[in-house]
PDB file of N, CA and C in Angstrom:
ATOM      1  N   GLN A   1     -37.002 -15.295 -38.160  1.00 61.00           N
ATOM      2  CA  GLN A   1     -36.293 -14.774 -39.305  1.00 61.00           C
ATOM      3  C   GLN A   1     -36.602 -13.303 -39.452  1.00 61.00           C
ATOM      4  N   GLY A   2     -35.670 -12.606 -40.066  1.00 68.00           N
ATOM      5  CA  GLY A   2     -35.860 -11.187 -40.275  1.00 68.00           C
ATOM      6  C   GLY A   2     -34.546 -10.527 -40.620  1.00 68.00           C
ATOM      7  N   LEU A   3     -34.592  -9.230 -40.828  1.00 73.00           N
ATOM      8  CA  LEU A   3     -33.395  -8.450 -41.090  1.00 73.00           C
ATOM      9  C   LEU A   3     -33.044  -7.686 -39.834  1.00 73.00           C
ATOM     10  N   PHE A   4     -31.759  -7.708 -39.488  1.00 69.00           N
ATOM     11  CA  PHE A   4     -31.320  -7.072 -38.265  1.00 69.00           C
ATOM     12  C   PHE A   4     -30.074  -6.253 -38.545  1.00 69.00           C
ATOM     13  N   ASP A   5     -29.853  -5.222 -37.754  1.00 75.00           N
ATOM     14  CA  ASP A   5     -28.667  -4.388 -37.899  1.00 75.00           C
ATOM     15  C   ASP A   5     -27.462  -4.978 -37.190  1.00 75.00           C
ATOM     16  N   TRP A   6     -27.688  -5.777 -36.134  1.00 72.00           N
ATOM     17  CA  TRP A   6     -26.595  -6.293 -35.325  1.00 72.00           C
ATOM     18  C   TRP A   6     -26.764  -7.781 -35.086  1.00 72.00           C
ATOM     19  N   LEU A   7     -25.648  -8.467 -35.018  1.00 65.00           N
ATOM     20  CA  LEU A   7     -25.607  -9.849 -34.560  1.00 65.00           C
ATOM     21  C   LEU A   7     -24.565  -9.881 -33.458  1.00 65.00           C
ATOM     22  N   VAL A   8     -24.971 -10.268 -32.264  1.00 68.00           N
ATOM     23  CA  VAL A   8     -24.048 -10.331 -31.140  1.00 68.00           C
ATOM     24  C   VAL A   8     -23.865 -11.792 -30.767  1.00 68.00           C
ATOM     25  N   VAL A   9     -22.626 -12.252 -30.806  1.00 66.00           N
ATOM     26  CA  VAL A   9     -22.298 -13.620 -30.426  1.00 66.00           C
ATOM     27  C   VAL A   9     -21.288 -13.525 -29.289  1.00 66.00           C
ATOM     28  N   ALA A  10     -21.577 -14.163 -28.178  1.00 64.00           N
ATOM     29  CA  ALA A  10     -20.729 -14.049 -26.989  1.00 64.00           C
ATOM     30  C   ALA A  10     -19.450 -14.883 -27.078  1.00 64.00           C
ATOM     31  N   GLY A  11     -19.376 -15.754 -28.031  1.00 69.00           N
ATOM     32  CA  GLY A  11     -18.191 -16.570 -28.236  1.00 69.00           C
ATOM     33  C   GLY A  11     -18.160 -17.037 -29.677  1.00 69.00           C
ATOM     34  N   ALA A  12     -17.020 -17.540 -30.110  1.00 71.00           N
ATOM     35  CA  ALA A  12     -16.863 -17.949 -31.507  1.00 71.00           C
ATOM     36  C   ALA A  12     -17.359 -19.368 -31.770  1.00 71.00           C
ATOM     37  N   THR A  13     -17.522 -20.170 -30.751  1.00 77.00           N
ATOM     38  CA  THR A  13     -17.822 -21.587 -30.924  1.00 77.00           C
ATOM     39  C   THR A  13     -19.035 -21.877 -31.807  1.00 77.00           C
ATOM     40  N   PRO A  14     -20.143 -21.132 -31.752  1.00 78.00           N
ATOM     41  CA  PRO A  14     -21.283 -21.452 -32.617  1.00 78.00           C
ATOM     42  C   PRO A  14     -20.995 -21.313 -34.118  1.00 78.00           C
ATOM     43  N   ALA A  15     -19.818 -20.812 -34.468  1.00 74.00           N
ATOM     44  CA  ALA A  15     -19.466 -20.678 -35.878  1.00 74.00           C
ATOM     45  C   ALA A  15     -18.334 -21.622 -36.287  1.00 74.00           C
ATOM     46  N   LEU A  16     -17.683 -22.256 -35.333  1.00 78.00           N
ATOM     47  CA  LEU A  16     -16.487 -23.042 -35.617  1.00 78.00           C
ATOM     48  C   LEU A  16     -16.797 -24.504 -35.900  1.00 78.00           C
ATOM     49  N   ALA A  17     -15.929 -25.136 -36.678  1.00 75.00           N
ATOM     50  CA  ALA A  17     -16.115 -26.544 -37.038  1.00 75.00           C
ATOM     51  C   ALA A  17     -16.131 -27.445 -35.803  1.00 75.00           C
ATOM     52  N   ARG A  18     -15.390 -27.080 -34.758  1.00 77.00           N
ATOM     53  CA  ARG A  18     -15.333 -27.925 -33.555  1.00 77.00           C
ATOM     54  C   ARG A  18     -16.689 -28.057 -32.856  1.00 77.00           C
ATOM     55  N   TRP A  19     -17.640 -27.180 -33.176  1.00 81.00           N
ATOM     56  CA  TRP A  19     -19.001 -27.274 -32.622  1.00 81.00           C
ATOM     57  C   TRP A  19     -19.571 -28.662 -32.868  1.00 81.00           C
ATOM     58  N   GLU A  20     -19.353 -29.183 -34.070  1.00 82.00           N
ATOM     59  CA  GLU A  20     -19.938 -30.461 -34.470  1.00 82.00           C
ATOM     60  C   GLU A  20     -19.431 -31.623 -33.614  1.00 82.00           C
ATOM     61  N   ALA A  21     -18.193 -31.557 -33.164  1.00 81.00           N
ATOM     62  CA  ALA A  21     -17.647 -32.627 -32.320  1.00 81.00           C
ATOM     63  C   ALA A  21     -18.418 -32.747 -31.009  1.00 81.00           C
ATOM     64  N   GLY A  22     -18.829 -31.645 -30.457  1.00 80.00           N
ATOM     65  CA  GLY A  22     -19.537 -31.665 -29.182  1.00 80.00           C
ATOM     66  C   GLY A  22     -21.042 -31.814 -29.299  1.00 80.00           C
ATOM     67  N   PHE A  23     -21.628 -31.213 -30.342  1.00 84.00           N
ATOM     68  CA  PHE A  23     -23.087 -31.154 -30.433  1.00 84.00           C
ATOM     69  C   PHE A  23     -23.672 -32.040 -31.520  1.00 84.00           C
ATOM     70  N   LYS A  24     -22.806 -32.707 -32.316  1.00 88.00           N
ATOM     71  CA  LYS A  24     -23.227 -33.666 -33.345  1.00 88.00           C
ATOM     72  C   LYS A  24     -24.153 -33.062 -34.402  1.00 88.00           C
ATOM     73  N   GLU A  25     -23.967 -31.783 -34.673  1.00 86.00           N
ATOM     74  CA  GLU A  25     -24.697 -31.102 -35.745  1.00 86.00           C
ATOM     75  C   GLU A  25     -23.835 -29.940 -36.216  1.00 86.00           C
ATOM     76  N   PRO A  26     -24.081 -29.450 -37.427  1.00 83.00           N
ATOM     77  CA  PRO A  26     -23.260 -28.337 -37.924  1.00 83.00           C
ATOM     78  C   PRO A  26     -23.402 -27.098 -37.043  1.00 83.00           C
ATOM     79  N   PRO A  27     -22.340 -26.296 -36.964  1.00 82.00           N
ATOM     80  CA  PRO A  27     -22.431 -25.077 -36.161  1.00 82.00           C
ATOM     81  C   PRO A  27     -23.533 -24.159 -36.684  1.00 82.00           C
ATOM     82  N   PRO A  28     -24.315 -23.569 -35.787  1.00 78.00           N
ATOM     83  CA  PRO A  28     -25.479 -22.795 -36.210  1.00 78.00           C
ATOM     84  C   PRO A  28     -25.158 -21.603 -37.103  1.00 78.00           C
ATOM     85  N   LEU A  29     -23.978 -21.040 -36.981  1.00 75.00           N
ATOM     86  CA  LEU A  29     -23.657 -19.881 -37.814  1.00 75.00           C
ATOM     87  C   LEU A  29     -22.968 -20.250 -39.122  1.00 75.00           C
ATOM     88  N   SER A  30     -22.745 -21.548 -39.366  1.00 72.00           N
ATOM     89  CA  SER A  30     -22.037 -21.924 -40.588  1.00 72.00           C
ATOM     90  C   SER A  30     -22.827 -21.583 -41.839  1.00 72.00           C
ATOM     91  N   ALA A  31     -24.140 -21.739 -41.814  1.00 65.00           N
ATOM     92  CA  ALA A  31     -24.954 -21.408 -42.995  1.00 65.00           C
ATOM     93  C   ALA A  31     -24.844 -19.924 -43.320  1.00 65.00           C
ATOM     94  N   ALA A  32     -24.887 -19.091 -42.313  1.00 68.00           N
ATOM     95  CA  ALA A  32     -24.786 -17.650 -42.537  1.00 68.00           C
ATOM     96  C   ALA A  32     -23.411 -17.270 -43.049  1.00 68.00           C
ATOM     97  N   ALA A  33     -22.385 -18.004 -42.620  1.00 70.00           N
ATOM     98  CA  ALA A  33     -21.017 -17.647 -42.978  1.00 70.00           C
ATOM     99  C   ALA A  33     -20.548 -18.247 -44.291  1.00 70.00           C
ATOM    100  N   PHE A  34     -20.998 -19.464 -44.628  1.00 70.00           N
ATOM    101  CA  PHE A  34     -20.370 -20.179 -45.727  1.00 70.00           C
ATOM    102  C   PHE A  34     -21.285 -20.556 -46.896  1.00 70.00           C
ATOM    103  N   GLU A  35     -22.570 -20.691 -46.687  1.00 70.00           N
ATOM    104  CA  GLU A  35     -23.444 -21.138 -47.776  1.00 70.00           C
ATOM    105  C   GLU A  35     -23.658 -20.036 -48.808  1.00 70.00           C
ATOM    106  N   GLU A  36     -23.809 -20.447 -50.034  1.00 69.00           N
ATOM    107  CA  GLU A  36     -24.096 -19.514 -51.123  1.00 69.00           C
ATOM    108  C   GLU A  36     -25.344 -18.710 -50.763  1.00 69.00           C
ATOM    109  N   GLY A  37     -25.239 -17.407 -50.799  1.00 68.00           N
ATOM    110  CA  GLY A  37     -26.378 -16.550 -50.447  1.00 68.00           C
ATOM    111  C   GLY A  37     -26.597 -16.429 -48.953  1.00 68.00           C
ATOM    112  N   GLY A  38     -25.621 -16.887 -48.151  1.00 63.00           N
ATOM    113  CA  GLY A  38     -25.750 -16.789 -46.690  1.00 63.00           C
ATOM    114  C   GLY A  38     -25.883 -15.335 -46.259  1.00 63.00           C
ATOM    115  N   ALA A  39     -26.460 -15.140 -45.100  1.00 62.00           N
ATOM    116  CA  ALA A  39     -26.759 -13.786 -44.622  1.00 62.00           C
ATOM    117  C   ALA A  39     -25.511 -13.001 -44.229  1.00 62.00           C
ATOM    118  N   LEU A  40     -24.428 -13.687 -43.859  1.00 67.00           N
ATOM    119  CA  LEU A  40     -23.242 -12.999 -43.355  1.00 67.00           C
ATOM    120  C   LEU A  40     -21.970 -13.517 -44.030  1.00 67.00           C
ATOM    121  N   PRO A  41     -21.780 -13.249 -45.308  1.00 65.00           N
ATOM    122  CA  PRO A  41     -20.590 -13.786 -45.987  1.00 65.00           C
ATOM    123  C   PRO A  41     -19.280 -13.279 -45.380  1.00 65.00           C
ATOM    124  N   GLU A  42     -19.268 -12.076 -44.807  1.00 73.00           N
ATOM    125  CA  GLU A  42     -18.054 -11.545 -44.195  1.00 73.00           C
ATOM    126  C   GLU A  42     -17.624 -12.369 -42.979  1.00 73.00           C
ATOM    127  N   LEU A  43     -18.591 -13.025 -42.358  1.00 73.00           N
ATOM    128  CA  LEU A  43     -18.306 -13.828 -41.178  1.00 73.00           C
ATOM    129  C   LEU A  43     -17.403 -15.010 -41.532  1.00 73.00           C
ATOM    130  N   GLY A  44     -17.494 -15.502 -42.756  1.00 74.00           N
ATOM    131  CA  GLY A  44     -16.680 -16.643 -43.173  1.00 74.00           C
ATOM    132  C   GLY A  44     -15.197 -16.388 -43.002  1.00 74.00           C
ATOM    133  N   GLU A  45     -14.727 -15.205 -43.341  1.00 76.00           N
ATOM    134  CA  GLU A  45     -13.306 -14.869 -43.199  1.00 76.00           C
ATOM    135  C   GLU A  45     -12.876 -14.895 -41.736  1.00 76.00           C
ATOM    136  N   VAL A  46     -13.698 -14.353 -40.889  1.00 75.00           N
ATOM    137  CA  VAL A  46     -13.382 -14.326 -39.457  1.00 75.00           C
ATOM    138  C   VAL A  46     -13.373 -15.745 -38.897  1.00 75.00           C
ATOM    139  N   VAL A  47     -14.365 -16.538 -39.260  1.00 75.00           N
ATOM    140  CA  VAL A  47     -14.466 -17.906 -38.760  1.00 75.00           C
ATOM    141  C   VAL A  47     -13.261 -18.731 -39.202  1.00 75.00           C
ATOM    142  N   ARG A  48     -12.872 -18.613 -40.461  1.00 75.00           N
ATOM    143  CA  ARG A  48     -11.703 -19.360 -40.949  1.00 75.00           C
ATOM    144  C   ARG A  48     -10.451 -18.992 -40.147  1.00 75.00           C
ATOM    145  N   ALA A  49     -10.256 -17.721 -39.894  1.00 76.00           N
ATOM    146  CA  ALA A  49      -9.084 -17.276 -39.137  1.00 76.00           C
ATOM    147  C   ALA A  49      -9.105 -17.828 -37.712  1.00 76.00           C
ATOM    148  N   LEU A  50     -10.249 -17.825 -37.078  1.00 73.00           N
ATOM    149  CA  LEU A  50     -10.356 -18.340 -35.715  1.00 73.00           C
ATOM    150  C   LEU A  50     -10.193 -19.853 -35.677  1.00 73.00           C
ATOM    151  N   ASP A  51     -10.822 -20.542 -36.612  1.00 73.00           N
ATOM    152  CA  ASP A  51     -10.804 -22.002 -36.613  1.00 73.00           C
ATOM    153  C   ASP A  51      -9.395 -22.551 -36.828  1.00 73.00           C
ATOM    154  N   GLU A  52      -8.587 -21.852 -37.592  1.00 72.00           N
ATOM    155  CA  GLU A  52      -7.249 -22.344 -37.897  1.00 72.00           C
ATOM    156  C   GLU A  52      -6.268 -22.114 -36.755  1.00 72.00           C
ATOM    157  N   GLY A  53      -6.345 -20.991 -36.083  1.00 64.00           N
ATOM    158  CA  GLY A  53      -5.307 -20.640 -35.131  1.00 64.00           C
ATOM    159  C   GLY A  53      -5.697 -20.644 -33.673  1.00 64.00           C
ATOM    160  N   LEU A  54      -6.857 -21.151 -33.350  1.00 65.00           N
ATOM    161  CA  LEU A  54      -7.340 -21.051 -31.976  1.00 65.00           C
ATOM    162  C   LEU A  54      -7.229 -22.389 -31.266  1.00 65.00           C
ATOM    163  N   ASP A  55      -6.312 -22.482 -30.304  1.00 69.00           N
ATOM    164  CA  ASP A  55      -6.226 -23.676 -29.465  1.00 69.00           C
ATOM    165  C   ASP A  55      -7.173 -23.494 -28.289  1.00 69.00           C
ATOM    166  N   TYR A  56      -7.733 -24.586 -27.822  1.00 66.00           N
ATOM    167  CA  TYR A  56      -8.646 -24.457 -26.693  1.00 66.00           C
ATOM    168  C   TYR A  56      -8.697 -25.758 -25.901  1.00 66.00           C
ATOM    169  N   ASP A  57      -9.091 -25.657 -24.680  1.00 69.00           N
ATOM    170  CA  ASP A  57      -9.421 -26.790 -23.832  1.00 69.00           C
ATOM    171  C   ASP A  57     -10.856 -26.571 -23.381  1.00 69.00           C
ATOM    172  N   ALA A  58     -11.612 -27.652 -23.341  1.00 69.00           N
ATOM    173  CA  ALA A  58     -12.997 -27.543 -22.890  1.00 69.00           C
ATOM    174  C   ALA A  58     -13.022 -27.168 -21.404  1.00 69.00           C
ATOM    175  N   CYS A  59     -14.006 -26.402 -21.032  1.00 75.00           N
ATOM    176  CA  CYS A  59     -14.156 -25.968 -19.649  1.00 75.00           C
ATOM    177  C   CYS A  59     -15.638 -26.035 -19.285  1.00 75.00           C
ATOM    178  N   HIS A  60     -15.930 -26.608 -18.160  1.00 78.00           N
ATOM    179  CA  HIS A  60     -17.301 -26.633 -17.660  1.00 78.00           C
ATOM    180  C   HIS A  60     -17.392 -25.652 -16.500  1.00 78.00           C
ATOM    181  N   VAL A  61     -18.534 -25.015 -16.383  1.00 83.00           N
ATOM    182  CA  VAL A  61     -18.739 -24.064 -15.295  1.00 83.00           C
ATOM    183  C   VAL A  61     -20.068 -24.383 -14.624  1.00 83.00           C
ATOM    184  N   ALA A  62     -20.031 -24.517 -13.319  1.00 85.00           N
ATOM    185  CA  ALA A  62     -21.260 -24.652 -12.531  1.00 85.00           C
ATOM    186  C   ALA A  62     -21.438 -23.339 -11.791  1.00 85.00           C
ATOM    187  N   MET A  63     -22.612 -22.741 -11.945  1.00 84.00           N
ATOM    188  CA  MET A  63     -22.867 -21.467 -11.275  1.00 84.00           C
ATOM    189  C   MET A  63     -23.983 -21.656 -10.256  1.00 84.00           C
ATOM    190  N   LEU A  64     -23.771 -21.079  -9.089  1.00 81.00           N
ATOM    191  CA  LEU A  64     -24.760 -21.107  -8.025  1.00 81.00           C
ATOM    192  C   LEU A  64     -25.062 -19.671  -7.646  1.00 81.00           C
ATOM    193  N   SER A  65     -26.318 -19.336  -7.587  1.00 80.00           N
ATOM    194  CA  SER A  65     -26.697 -17.989  -7.207  1.00 80.00           C
ATOM    195  C   SER A  65     -27.656 -18.077  -6.037  1.00 80.00           C
ATOM    196  N   PHE A  66     -27.441 -17.212  -5.062  1.00 78.00           N
ATOM    197  CA  PHE A  66     -28.216 -17.257  -3.826  1.00 78.00           C
ATOM    198  C   PHE A  66     -28.977 -15.957  -3.635  1.00 78.00           C
ATOM    199  N   GLU A  67     -30.083 -16.052  -2.908  1.00 77.00           N
ATOM    200  CA  GLU A  67     -30.785 -14.838  -2.524  1.00 77.00           C
ATOM    201  C   GLU A  67     -29.912 -14.076  -1.534  1.00 77.00           C
ATOM    202  N   GLU A  68     -30.030 -12.793  -1.549  1.00 74.00           N
ATOM    203  CA  GLU A  68     -29.164 -11.924  -0.750  1.00 74.00           C
ATOM    204  C   GLU A  68     -29.085 -12.358   0.716  1.00 74.00           C
ATOM    205  N   ASP A  69     -30.219 -12.532   1.393  1.00 77.00           N
ATOM    206  CA  ASP A  69     -30.216 -12.855   2.819  1.00 77.00           C
ATOM    207  C   ASP A  69     -29.572 -14.204   3.096  1.00 77.00           C
ATOM    208  N   ALA A  70     -29.902 -15.201   2.288  1.00 69.00           N
ATOM    209  CA  ALA A  70     -29.367 -16.544   2.512  1.00 69.00           C
ATOM    210  C   ALA A  70     -27.873 -16.608   2.238  1.00 69.00           C
ATOM    211  N   SER A  71     -27.380 -15.820   1.305  1.00 72.00           N
ATOM    212  CA  SER A  71     -25.977 -15.925   0.912  1.00 72.00           C
ATOM    213  C   SER A  71     -25.028 -15.204   1.852  1.00 72.00           C
ATOM    214  N   LYS A  72     -25.492 -14.207   2.568  1.00 72.00           N
ATOM    215  CA  LYS A  72     -24.583 -13.437   3.426  1.00 72.00           C
ATOM    216  C   LYS A  72     -23.848 -14.334   4.401  1.00 72.00           C
ATOM    217  N   ALA A  73     -24.564 -15.187   5.088  1.00 73.00           N
ATOM    218  CA  ALA A  73     -23.939 -16.056   6.086  1.00 73.00           C
ATOM    219  C   ALA A  73     -23.024 -17.082   5.413  1.00 73.00           C
ATOM    220  N   LEU A  74     -23.463 -17.663   4.336  1.00 74.00           N
ATOM    221  CA  LEU A  74     -22.677 -18.684   3.654  1.00 74.00           C
ATOM    222  C   LEU A  74     -21.422 -18.104   3.003  1.00 74.00           C
ATOM    223  N   LEU A  75     -21.602 -17.084   2.190  1.00 75.00           N
ATOM    224  CA  LEU A  75     -20.475 -16.547   1.435  1.00 75.00           C
ATOM    225  C   LEU A  75     -19.509 -15.731   2.283  1.00 75.00           C
ATOM    226  N   ALA A  76     -19.960 -15.214   3.408  1.00 74.00           N
ATOM    227  CA  ALA A  76     -19.087 -14.436   4.283  1.00 74.00           C
ATOM    228  C   ALA A  76     -17.963 -15.295   4.863  1.00 74.00           C
ATOM    229  N   HIS A  77     -18.158 -16.612   4.916  1.00 76.00           N
ATOM    230  CA  HIS A  77     -17.151 -17.507   5.475  1.00 76.00           C
ATOM    231  C   HIS A  77     -16.086 -17.915   4.465  1.00 76.00           C
ATOM    232  N   LEU A  78     -16.265 -17.556   3.212  1.00 76.00           N
ATOM    233  CA  LEU A  78     -15.255 -17.890   2.209  1.00 76.00           C
ATOM    234  C   LEU A  78     -14.140 -16.849   2.274  1.00 76.00           C
ATOM    235  N   PRO A  79     -12.887 -17.285   2.412  1.00 75.00           N
ATOM    236  CA  PRO A  79     -11.782 -16.336   2.586  1.00 75.00           C
ATOM    237  C   PRO A  79     -11.199 -15.824   1.260  1.00 75.00           C
ATOM    238  N   PHE A  80     -11.974 -15.823   0.188  1.00 77.00           N
ATOM    239  CA  PHE A  80     -11.441 -15.427  -1.112  1.00 77.00           C
ATOM    240  C   PHE A  80     -12.556 -14.930  -2.024  1.00 77.00           C
ATOM    241  N   ASP A  81     -12.178 -14.231  -3.075  1.00 84.00           N
ATOM    242  CA  ASP A  81     -13.087 -13.912  -4.171  1.00 84.00           C
ATOM    243  C   ASP A  81     -12.777 -14.774  -5.380  1.00 84.00           C
ATOM    244  N   VAL A  82     -11.470 -15.007  -5.609  1.00 85.00           N
ATOM    245  CA  VAL A  82     -11.024 -15.874  -6.700  1.00 85.00           C
ATOM    246  C   VAL A  82      -9.933 -16.770  -6.146  1.00 85.00           C
ATOM    247  N   THR A  83     -10.056 -18.056  -6.385  1.00 85.00           N
ATOM    248  CA  THR A  83      -8.985 -18.966  -5.973  1.00 85.00           C
ATOM    249  C   THR A  83      -8.747 -19.998  -7.052  1.00 85.00           C
ATOM    250  N   ARG A  84      -7.499 -20.300  -7.294  1.00 90.00           N
ATOM    251  CA  ARG A  84      -7.095 -21.375  -8.203  1.00 90.00           C
ATOM    252  C   ARG A  84      -6.945 -22.632  -7.365  1.00 90.00           C
ATOM    253  N   VAL A  85      -7.446 -23.730  -7.872  1.00 90.00           N
ATOM    254  CA  VAL A  85      -7.390 -24.996  -7.156  1.00 90.00           C
ATOM    255  C   VAL A  85      -6.297 -25.852  -7.782  1.00 90.00           C
ATOM    256  N   SER A  86      -5.418 -26.384  -6.972  1.00 92.00           N
ATOM    257  CA  SER A  86      -4.385 -27.287  -7.485  1.00 92.00           C
ATOM    258  C   SER A  86      -4.573 -28.659  -6.842  1.00 92.00           C
ATOM    259  N   GLY A  87      -4.134 -29.679  -7.565  1.00 93.00           N
ATOM    260  CA  GLY A  87      -4.225 -31.035  -7.034  1.00 93.00           C
ATOM    261  C   GLY A  87      -5.592 -31.675  -7.192  1.00 93.00           C
ATOM    262  N   ASP A  88      -6.478 -31.068  -7.963  1.00 91.00           N
ATOM    263  CA  ASP A  88      -7.807 -31.641  -8.209  1.00 91.00           C
ATOM    264  C   ASP A  88      -8.005 -31.742  -9.709  1.00 91.00           C
ATOM    265  N   ASP A  89      -8.373 -32.914 -10.206  1.00 88.00           N
ATOM    266  CA  ASP A  89      -8.526 -33.078 -11.653  1.00 88.00           C
ATOM    267  C   ASP A  89      -9.889 -32.639 -12.172  1.00 88.00           C
ATOM    268  N   ARG A  90     -10.758 -32.143 -11.289  1.00 88.00           N
ATOM    269  CA  ARG A  90     -12.088 -31.703 -11.723  1.00 88.00           C
ATOM    270  C   ARG A  90     -12.316 -30.203 -11.561  1.00 88.00           C
ATOM    271  N   ILE A  91     -11.755 -29.603 -10.544  1.00 90.00           N
ATOM    272  CA  ILE A  91     -12.001 -28.186 -10.265  1.00 90.00           C
ATOM    273  C   ILE A  91     -10.704 -27.406 -10.416  1.00 90.00           C
ATOM    274  N   ALA A  92     -10.736 -26.352 -11.231  1.00 90.00           N
ATOM    275  CA  ALA A  92      -9.552 -25.523 -11.463  1.00 90.00           C
ATOM    276  C   ALA A  92      -9.638 -24.178 -10.737  1.00 90.00           C
ATOM    277  N   ALA A  93     -10.870 -23.663 -10.555  1.00 91.00           N
ATOM    278  CA  ALA A  93     -11.017 -22.352  -9.920  1.00 91.00           C
ATOM    279  C   ALA A  93     -12.407 -22.214  -9.315  1.00 91.00           C
ATOM    280  N   VAL A  94     -12.480 -21.406  -8.276  1.00 88.00           N
ATOM    281  CA  VAL A  94     -13.757 -21.039  -7.666  1.00 88.00           C
ATOM    282  C   VAL A  94     -13.762 -19.519  -7.570  1.00 88.00           C
ATOM    283  N   ILE A  95     -14.820 -18.917  -8.089  1.00 88.00           N
ATOM    284  CA  ILE A  95     -14.912 -17.460  -8.132  1.00 88.00           C
ATOM    285  C   ILE A  95     -16.197 -17.021  -7.448  1.00 88.00           C
ATOM    286  N   ARG A  96     -16.059 -16.032  -6.570  1.00 84.00           N
ATOM    287  CA  ARG A  96     -17.230 -15.471  -5.884  1.00 84.00           C
ATOM    288  C   ARG A  96     -17.410 -14.043  -6.365  1.00 84.00           C
ATOM    289  N   ARG A  97     -18.616 -13.709  -6.734  1.00 81.00           N
ATOM    290  CA  ARG A  97     -18.951 -12.324  -7.111  1.00 81.00           C
ATOM    291  C   ARG A  97     -20.337 -12.034  -6.554  1.00 81.00           C
ATOM    292  N   GLY A  98     -20.373 -11.200  -5.575  1.00 78.00           N
ATOM    293  CA  GLY A  98     -21.663 -10.873  -4.962  1.00 78.00           C
ATOM    294  C   GLY A  98     -22.299 -12.117  -4.367  1.00 78.00           C
ATOM    295  N   THR A  99     -23.477 -12.469  -4.824  1.00 79.00           N
ATOM    296  CA  THR A  99     -24.197 -13.617  -4.309  1.00 79.00           C
ATOM    297  C   THR A  99     -24.086 -14.835  -5.236  1.00 79.00           C
ATOM    298  N   THR A 100     -23.079 -14.841  -6.103  1.00 82.00           N
ATOM    299  CA  THR A 100     -22.919 -15.922  -7.070  1.00 82.00           C
ATOM    300  C   THR A 100     -21.541 -16.578  -6.939  1.00 82.00           C
ATOM    301  N   LEU A 101     -21.537 -17.895  -7.017  1.00 83.00           N
ATOM    302  CA  LEU A 101     -20.308 -18.666  -7.078  1.00 83.00           C
ATOM    303  C   LEU A 101     -20.221 -19.335  -8.436  1.00 83.00           C
ATOM    304  N   ALA A 102     -19.043 -19.322  -9.029  1.00 87.00           N
ATOM    305  CA  ALA A 102     -18.786 -20.033 -10.287  1.00 87.00           C
ATOM    306  C   ALA A 102     -17.650 -21.008 -10.023  1.00 87.00           C
ATOM    307  N   ILE A 103     -17.886 -22.263 -10.356  1.00 89.00           N
ATOM    308  CA  ILE A 103     -16.872 -23.296 -10.169  1.00 89.00           C
ATOM    309  C   ILE A 103     -16.465 -23.771 -11.556  1.00 89.00           C
ATOM    310  N   HIS A 104     -15.168 -23.594 -11.899  1.00 88.00           N
ATOM    311  CA  HIS A 104     -14.655 -23.906 -13.236  1.00 88.00           C
ATOM    312  C   HIS A 104     -13.884 -25.210 -13.227  1.00 88.00           C
ATOM    313  N   SER A 105     -14.041 -25.978 -14.307  1.00 85.00           N
ATOM    314  CA  SER A 105     -13.251 -27.211 -14.443  1.00 85.00           C
ATOM    315  C   SER A 105     -11.878 -26.873 -14.986  1.00 85.00           C
TER     316      SER A 105
END
């Protein structure tokens, strides 16, 4: 706990009502946004706007990162940096960046 000048959130989900469906507990930023005397009352307006108009589909990402020497031989054989996968109900995309692969559902 403490006073801070900045709050950085990489996505809106920790403040949205849909958090509870996946994690079975209230969203962590709801107290700051909505409770009387909450630390961030201005956040409530933003959260309400996002929660009402934001459609989404869940996406899972598996990330693999390799040491530089080990990855050169493996990743050099991939003929793409980004590819969309069709005809698979589990994998939608595979992305290569440097020594890291990200596989998206």
